[in-house]
Amino acid sequence: MAVSPHSFPPRKRRPSAAAFVSPNFSAQALLDSLLCLCQEISAMKPLHFLLNRYSNSMIRKSRLLEVILEDFRRDRIVSLSASASLCLEEMYIVLQRIKTLIEDCSNGSKMWLLTQNESIANNFHELTLDLSTLLDIFPVKDAGLTEDVEELFYLLRNHCSESSAFVDPRDEDLRFRVLKTIDRIRDEIVPDYTELSEIFSRIDLRDSSSCREEIENLEDEVQNQTDEKSRSDVIALIGFVRYAKCVLYGASTPESGFQRKDSISDLALPADFRCPISLDLMHDPVVVATGHTYDRAAITLWIESGHNTCPKTGQTLAHTDLIPNRALKNLIAMWCRQERIPFDVTESNKGGINGVTLNKAALEAMRMTASFLVNKLATPLDSVNDANGVVYELRVLAKTDSGSRGFIAQAGALPLLVRHLISDDPTLQVNAVTTVLNLSILEANKSLIMETDGALIGVIEVLRSGATWEAKGNAAATIFSLSSVHSYRRRLGRKTRVIRGLLDLAKDGPINSKRDALVTILTLAGDRETVGRLIEGGVMETVSHVMNSLPEEAVTILEMVVRKGGFVAIASAFNLIKKLGTVLREGSDRARESAAAALVTMCRQGGSDMVTELASMAGIERVIWEMMGSGTMRGRRKAASLLRILRRWAAGLDRNGGVGGGDLTMVSSSRMVGDSTTIVSPSSGAIVNS
């Protein structure tokens, strides 16, 4: 067999910090703590099949030790000699390690436990020998134990004197069969159904639910490995279990009440943690020249595709340097730990799953799973639930990594998914459109989606009349993903149903769906031809409607539309001037920057009516002045430009007998000096050259 029994490195144990620290207790507290620890170990359940002998043995020894400690502290003030105290302190550490090892084996992956069977058996054996050494040197004669308990002490000491580690031959045989099956998968040989069934029955993975939990535990295990090879091997096991789950127990959706702790899409993902391009959790957030943050893989692909603009704002990038956003990455890692979501904290994004490069076995298992699911979807299924189960499995697989997206598309999934986009079953429709969304993240799949008969039409239909807001939001996200290709962006922008669907979703949908729609609208607005259709469709009314709930997205769209749309766009935005002024006063730095930029464009190109409307807002000059001293660099520049526009407008009205000093109190204290302007702050009297 090509896979050696030692191809998997020793499993990394995760004991608590207290397991390696000698306790600084009084004699009484030390005995109480030891007794409590023994009780906790005694109450544990032994491992079900692997290492059952060792776990049972440790639990029995702990019960015997509990009796000895109870007798030792009975009805008297405890006084320990120095040697006895040292032995008990070391015993506390050993018991902590025993407890942690049993917990780790009980709660972790069964498949990984099997591959590490020999090394973990050695760990149990070493702990047994450590306990035996402590019992050997413990001054039992000075302990004042009763005669029966003293005999029990010697019995326990004898039981701890094992000569060598024990590895159950049946466990080793099962381990060999698993490794051999993975080796056959690596050689592109489909595993035998009977062999798979026997292996999973012996490991006690007897249904979809237990396999799903096993996959979660393996994904946790990926994060506990320190070297690339072992992490890649764990991912091969994930692929193996996922394939066997589909083959043995059929595709299925989660049971009622079940929640995948690793499924980000099923959680309320904080908006700041989501990449604006991939709409997925960022694993390596980086900042571009405009100050916006994206996942490194997504923005790198965007730039390498020939784009030189910021996807979110449409601004031309001054440079293409990517600055790591470590503060945000730490926040994402903390959130993932809290939600028990696997998260790769390494600096480089290596591709694969969580930054791990996949080995041949993992890739082949993924390909076999994709082919099996697509072939099953192509055959007549007995019910909508059966179809929903297969599509859900494809959705989950397509979320895994770029390799899985490629295999699913290559297997011919897209034409089969199209018919489910118009399903009357809401859950099936959501799973179908979300699968298409996940597939669209891979650049090579975008052309397949655009060229597959009915695929784009189906996505647009879901956007317009989907059964749920989630389906509509994911359809909008799919259009956003496709529009990252310039030619597709223009093609999508020409479709009235796309424009109408996005605007309706942005106006009427829940907050997450609104955000998906607005980000997509912004991307489409990068094309001048599309801007005209957006204006005709009512984008200004939509922006006005969402200005209070999503001000950053709303004003960014408005800035783009008035910049690209010419006088028609500026005229249609007239009624939004006061709302933009409110954003200048109350919005975030990003929102204020976009609001100021939009106002500068409108006031420069829209004539005096625009400036008059802005100047009529009480205290607007102070708001702009304050913005010049805070916020982003671009925001400060736009605020200075806006202030100059207002000053010149006011000066012109003064000469024509207009409003005079009016609300623009700084005008009376300003004078032109060459090409610059000297302005006296109305609040502090400070002199500033702008």
mmCIF file of C-alpha atoms in Angstrom, residues 22-158:
data_model
loop_
_atom_site.group_PDB
_atom_site.id
_atom_site.type_symbol
_atom_site.label_atom_id
_atom_site.label_comp_id
_atom_site.label_asym_id
_atom_site.label_seq_id
_atom_site.Cartn_x
_atom_site.Cartn_y
_atom_site.Cartn_z
ATOM 1 C CA SER A 22 1.764 23.063 39.692
ATOM 2 C CA PRO A 23 -1.036 24.253 41.981
ATOM 3 C CA ASN A 24 -0.133 26.569 44.821
ATOM 4 C CA PHE A 25 -2.670 25.182 47.302
ATOM 5 C CA SER A 26 -2.714 24.535 50.999
ATOM 6 C CA ALA A 27 -2.647 20.869 52.006
ATOM 7 C CA GLN A 28 -6.406 20.759 52.533
ATOM 8 C CA ALA A 29 -7.176 22.629 49.302
ATOM 9 C CA LEU A 30 -4.812 20.359 47.358
ATOM 10 C CA LEU A 31 -6.567 17.225 48.593
ATOM 11 C CA ASP A 32 -9.984 18.752 47.897
ATOM 12 C CA SER A 33 -8.905 19.665 44.348
ATOM 13 C CA LEU A 34 -7.479 16.197 43.710
ATOM 14 C CA LEU A 35 -10.640 14.584 44.991
ATOM 15 C CA CYS A 36 -12.787 16.811 42.787
ATOM 16 C CA LEU A 37 -10.623 16.003 39.771
ATOM 17 C CA CYS A 38 -10.913 12.255 40.424
ATOM 18 C CA GLN A 39 -14.689 12.584 40.690
ATOM 19 C CA GLU A 40 -14.821 14.398 37.346
ATOM 20 C CA ILE A 41 -12.761 11.676 35.632
ATOM 21 C CA SER A 42 -14.811 8.922 37.306
ATOM 22 C CA ALA A 43 -18.019 10.444 35.948
ATOM 23 C CA MET A 44 -16.734 10.376 32.356
ATOM 24 C CA LYS A 45 -17.995 7.856 29.840
ATOM 25 C CA PRO A 46 -15.331 5.592 28.326
ATOM 26 C CA LEU A 47 -14.561 5.932 24.634
ATOM 27 C CA HIS A 48 -17.105 3.988 22.631
ATOM 28 C CA PHE A 49 -14.854 1.879 20.411
ATOM 29 C CA LEU A 50 -11.315 3.178 19.805
ATOM 30 C CA LEU A 51 -9.043 3.139 22.857
ATOM 31 C CA ASN A 52 -11.922 1.784 24.914
ATOM 32 C CA ARG A 53 -9.578 -0.292 27.057
ATOM 33 C CA TYR A 54 -7.379 2.674 27.998
ATOM 34 C CA SER A 55 -10.234 5.035 28.763
ATOM 35 C CA ASN A 56 -11.988 2.408 30.881
ATOM 36 C CA SER A 57 -8.755 1.674 32.711
ATOM 37 C CA MET A 58 -8.109 5.339 33.480
ATOM 38 C CA ILE A 59 -11.642 5.833 34.769
ATOM 39 C CA ARG A 60 -11.353 2.772 37.044
ATOM 40 C CA LYS A 61 -7.998 3.940 38.396
ATOM 41 C CA SER A 62 -9.477 7.338 39.088
ATOM 42 C CA ARG A 63 -12.272 5.748 41.126
ATOM 43 C CA LEU A 64 -9.781 3.808 43.207
ATOM 44 C CA LEU A 65 -7.733 6.953 43.763
ATOM 45 C CA GLU A 66 -10.894 8.762 44.824
ATOM 46 C CA VAL A 67 -11.438 6.203 47.616
ATOM 47 C CA ILE A 68 -7.810 6.575 48.760
ATOM 48 C CA LEU A 69 -7.995 10.372 48.879
ATOM 49 C CA GLU A 70 -11.298 10.266 50.761
ATOM 50 C CA ASP A 71 -9.698 8.099 53.429
ATOM 51 C CA PHE A 72 -6.597 10.275 53.545
ATOM 52 C CA ARG A 73 -8.493 13.413 54.478
ATOM 53 C CA ARG A 74 -11.154 11.842 56.709
ATOM 54 C CA ASP A 75 -12.116 13.607 59.944
ATOM 55 C CA ARG A 76 -8.815 15.339 60.613
ATOM 56 C CA ILE A 77 -6.749 18.352 59.802
ATOM 57 C CA VAL A 78 -4.488 17.370 56.937
ATOM 58 C CA SER A 79 -0.752 17.763 57.390
ATOM 59 C CA LEU A 80 1.520 16.752 54.530
ATOM 60 C CA SER A 81 5.236 16.114 54.522
ATOM 61 C CA ALA A 82 7.282 17.876 51.859
ATOM 62 C CA SER A 83 7.643 14.673 49.794
ATOM 63 C CA ALA A 84 3.921 13.851 50.058
ATOM 64 C CA SER A 85 2.983 17.397 49.086
ATOM 65 C CA LEU A 86 5.288 17.280 46.034
ATOM 66 C CA CYS A 87 3.842 13.926 44.939
ATOM 67 C CA LEU A 88 0.273 15.163 45.201
ATOM 68 C CA GLU A 89 1.060 18.348 43.300
ATOM 69 C CA GLU A 90 2.565 16.304 40.466
ATOM 70 C CA MET A 91 -0.391 13.928 40.646
ATOM 71 C CA TYR A 92 -2.702 16.920 40.143
ATOM 72 C CA ILE A 93 -0.902 17.718 36.874
ATOM 73 C CA VAL A 94 -1.068 14.099 35.673
ATOM 74 C CA LEU A 95 -4.793 13.851 36.437
ATOM 75 C CA GLN A 96 -5.431 17.112 34.593
ATOM 76 C CA ARG A 97 -3.666 15.680 31.559
ATOM 77 C CA ILE A 98 -5.647 12.431 31.801
ATOM 78 C CA LYS A 99 -8.929 14.320 31.988
ATOM 79 C CA THR A 100 -7.990 16.533 29.036
ATOM 80 C CA LEU A 101 -6.893 13.577 26.900
ATOM 81 C CA ILE A 102 -10.137 11.668 27.496
ATOM 82 C CA GLU A 103 -12.207 14.798 26.783
ATOM 83 C CA ASP A 104 -10.207 15.483 23.645
ATOM 84 C CA CYS A 105 -10.722 11.955 22.339
ATOM 85 C CA SER A 106 -14.430 11.941 23.274
ATOM 86 C CA ASN A 107 -15.270 15.265 21.626
ATOM 87 C CA GLY A 108 -13.038 15.123 18.567
ATOM 88 C CA SER A 109 -13.169 13.440 15.199
ATOM 89 C CA LYS A 110 -13.524 9.654 15.223
ATOM 90 C CA MET A 111 -11.807 9.311 11.875
ATOM 91 C CA TRP A 112 -8.805 11.365 12.965
ATOM 92 C CA LEU A 113 -8.713 9.479 16.272
ATOM 93 C CA LEU A 114 -8.499 6.239 14.299
ATOM 94 C CA THR A 115 -5.574 7.460 12.204
ATOM 95 C CA GLN A 116 -3.795 8.508 15.418
ATOM 96 C CA ASN A 117 -4.659 5.315 17.301
ATOM 97 C CA GLU A 118 -1.092 4.224 18.039
ATOM 98 C CA SER A 119 0.232 7.637 19.104
ATOM 99 C CA ILE A 120 -2.725 8.276 21.429
ATOM 100 C CA ALA A 121 -2.351 4.787 22.934
ATOM 101 C CA ASN A 122 1.243 5.760 23.705
ATOM 102 C CA ASN A 123 0.010 8.969 25.340
ATOM 103 C CA PHE A 124 -2.319 7.006 27.615
ATOM 104 C CA HIS A 125 0.502 4.599 28.425
ATOM 105 C CA GLU A 126 2.909 7.426 29.301
ATOM 106 C CA LEU A 127 0.371 8.989 31.634
ATOM 107 C CA THR A 128 -0.190 5.620 33.288
ATOM 108 C CA LEU A 129 3.566 5.279 33.866
ATOM 109 C CA ASP A 130 3.720 8.817 35.282
ATOM 110 C CA LEU A 131 0.966 7.946 37.724
ATOM 111 C CA SER A 132 2.766 4.694 38.610
ATOM 112 C CA THR A 133 5.994 6.600 39.378
ATOM 113 C CA LEU A 134 4.167 8.996 41.706
ATOM 114 C CA LEU A 135 2.470 6.124 43.515
ATOM 115 C CA ASP A 136 5.861 4.397 43.904
ATOM 116 C CA ILE A 137 7.473 7.358 45.668
ATOM 117 C CA PHE A 138 4.443 8.436 47.678
ATOM 118 C CA PRO A 139 5.104 7.917 51.450
ATOM 119 C CA VAL A 140 2.087 5.695 51.981
ATOM 120 C CA LYS A 141 3.220 4.520 55.446
ATOM 121 C CA ASP A 142 3.036 8.090 56.735
ATOM 122 C CA ALA A 143 -0.377 8.762 55.250
ATOM 123 C CA GLY A 144 -2.366 7.127 58.056
ATOM 124 C CA LEU A 145 -4.557 5.096 55.717
ATOM 125 C CA THR A 146 -6.737 2.306 57.041
ATOM 126 C CA GLU A 147 -5.517 -1.208 56.362
ATOM 127 C CA ASP A 148 -8.116 -1.889 53.645
ATOM 128 C CA VAL A 149 -7.420 1.378 51.850
ATOM 129 C CA GLU A 150 -3.663 0.799 52.069
ATOM 130 C CA GLU A 151 -4.153 -2.546 50.307
ATOM 131 C CA LEU A 152 -6.221 -0.719 47.711
ATOM 132 C CA PHE A 153 -3.322 1.713 47.248
ATOM 133 C CA TYR A 154 -0.887 -1.135 46.487
ATOM 134 C CA LEU A 155 -3.406 -2.694 44.128
ATOM 135 C CA LEU A 156 -3.696 0.587 42.212
ATOM 136 C CA ARG A 157 0.074 0.916 42.031
ATOM 137 C CA ASN A 158 0.385 -2.596 40.572
#
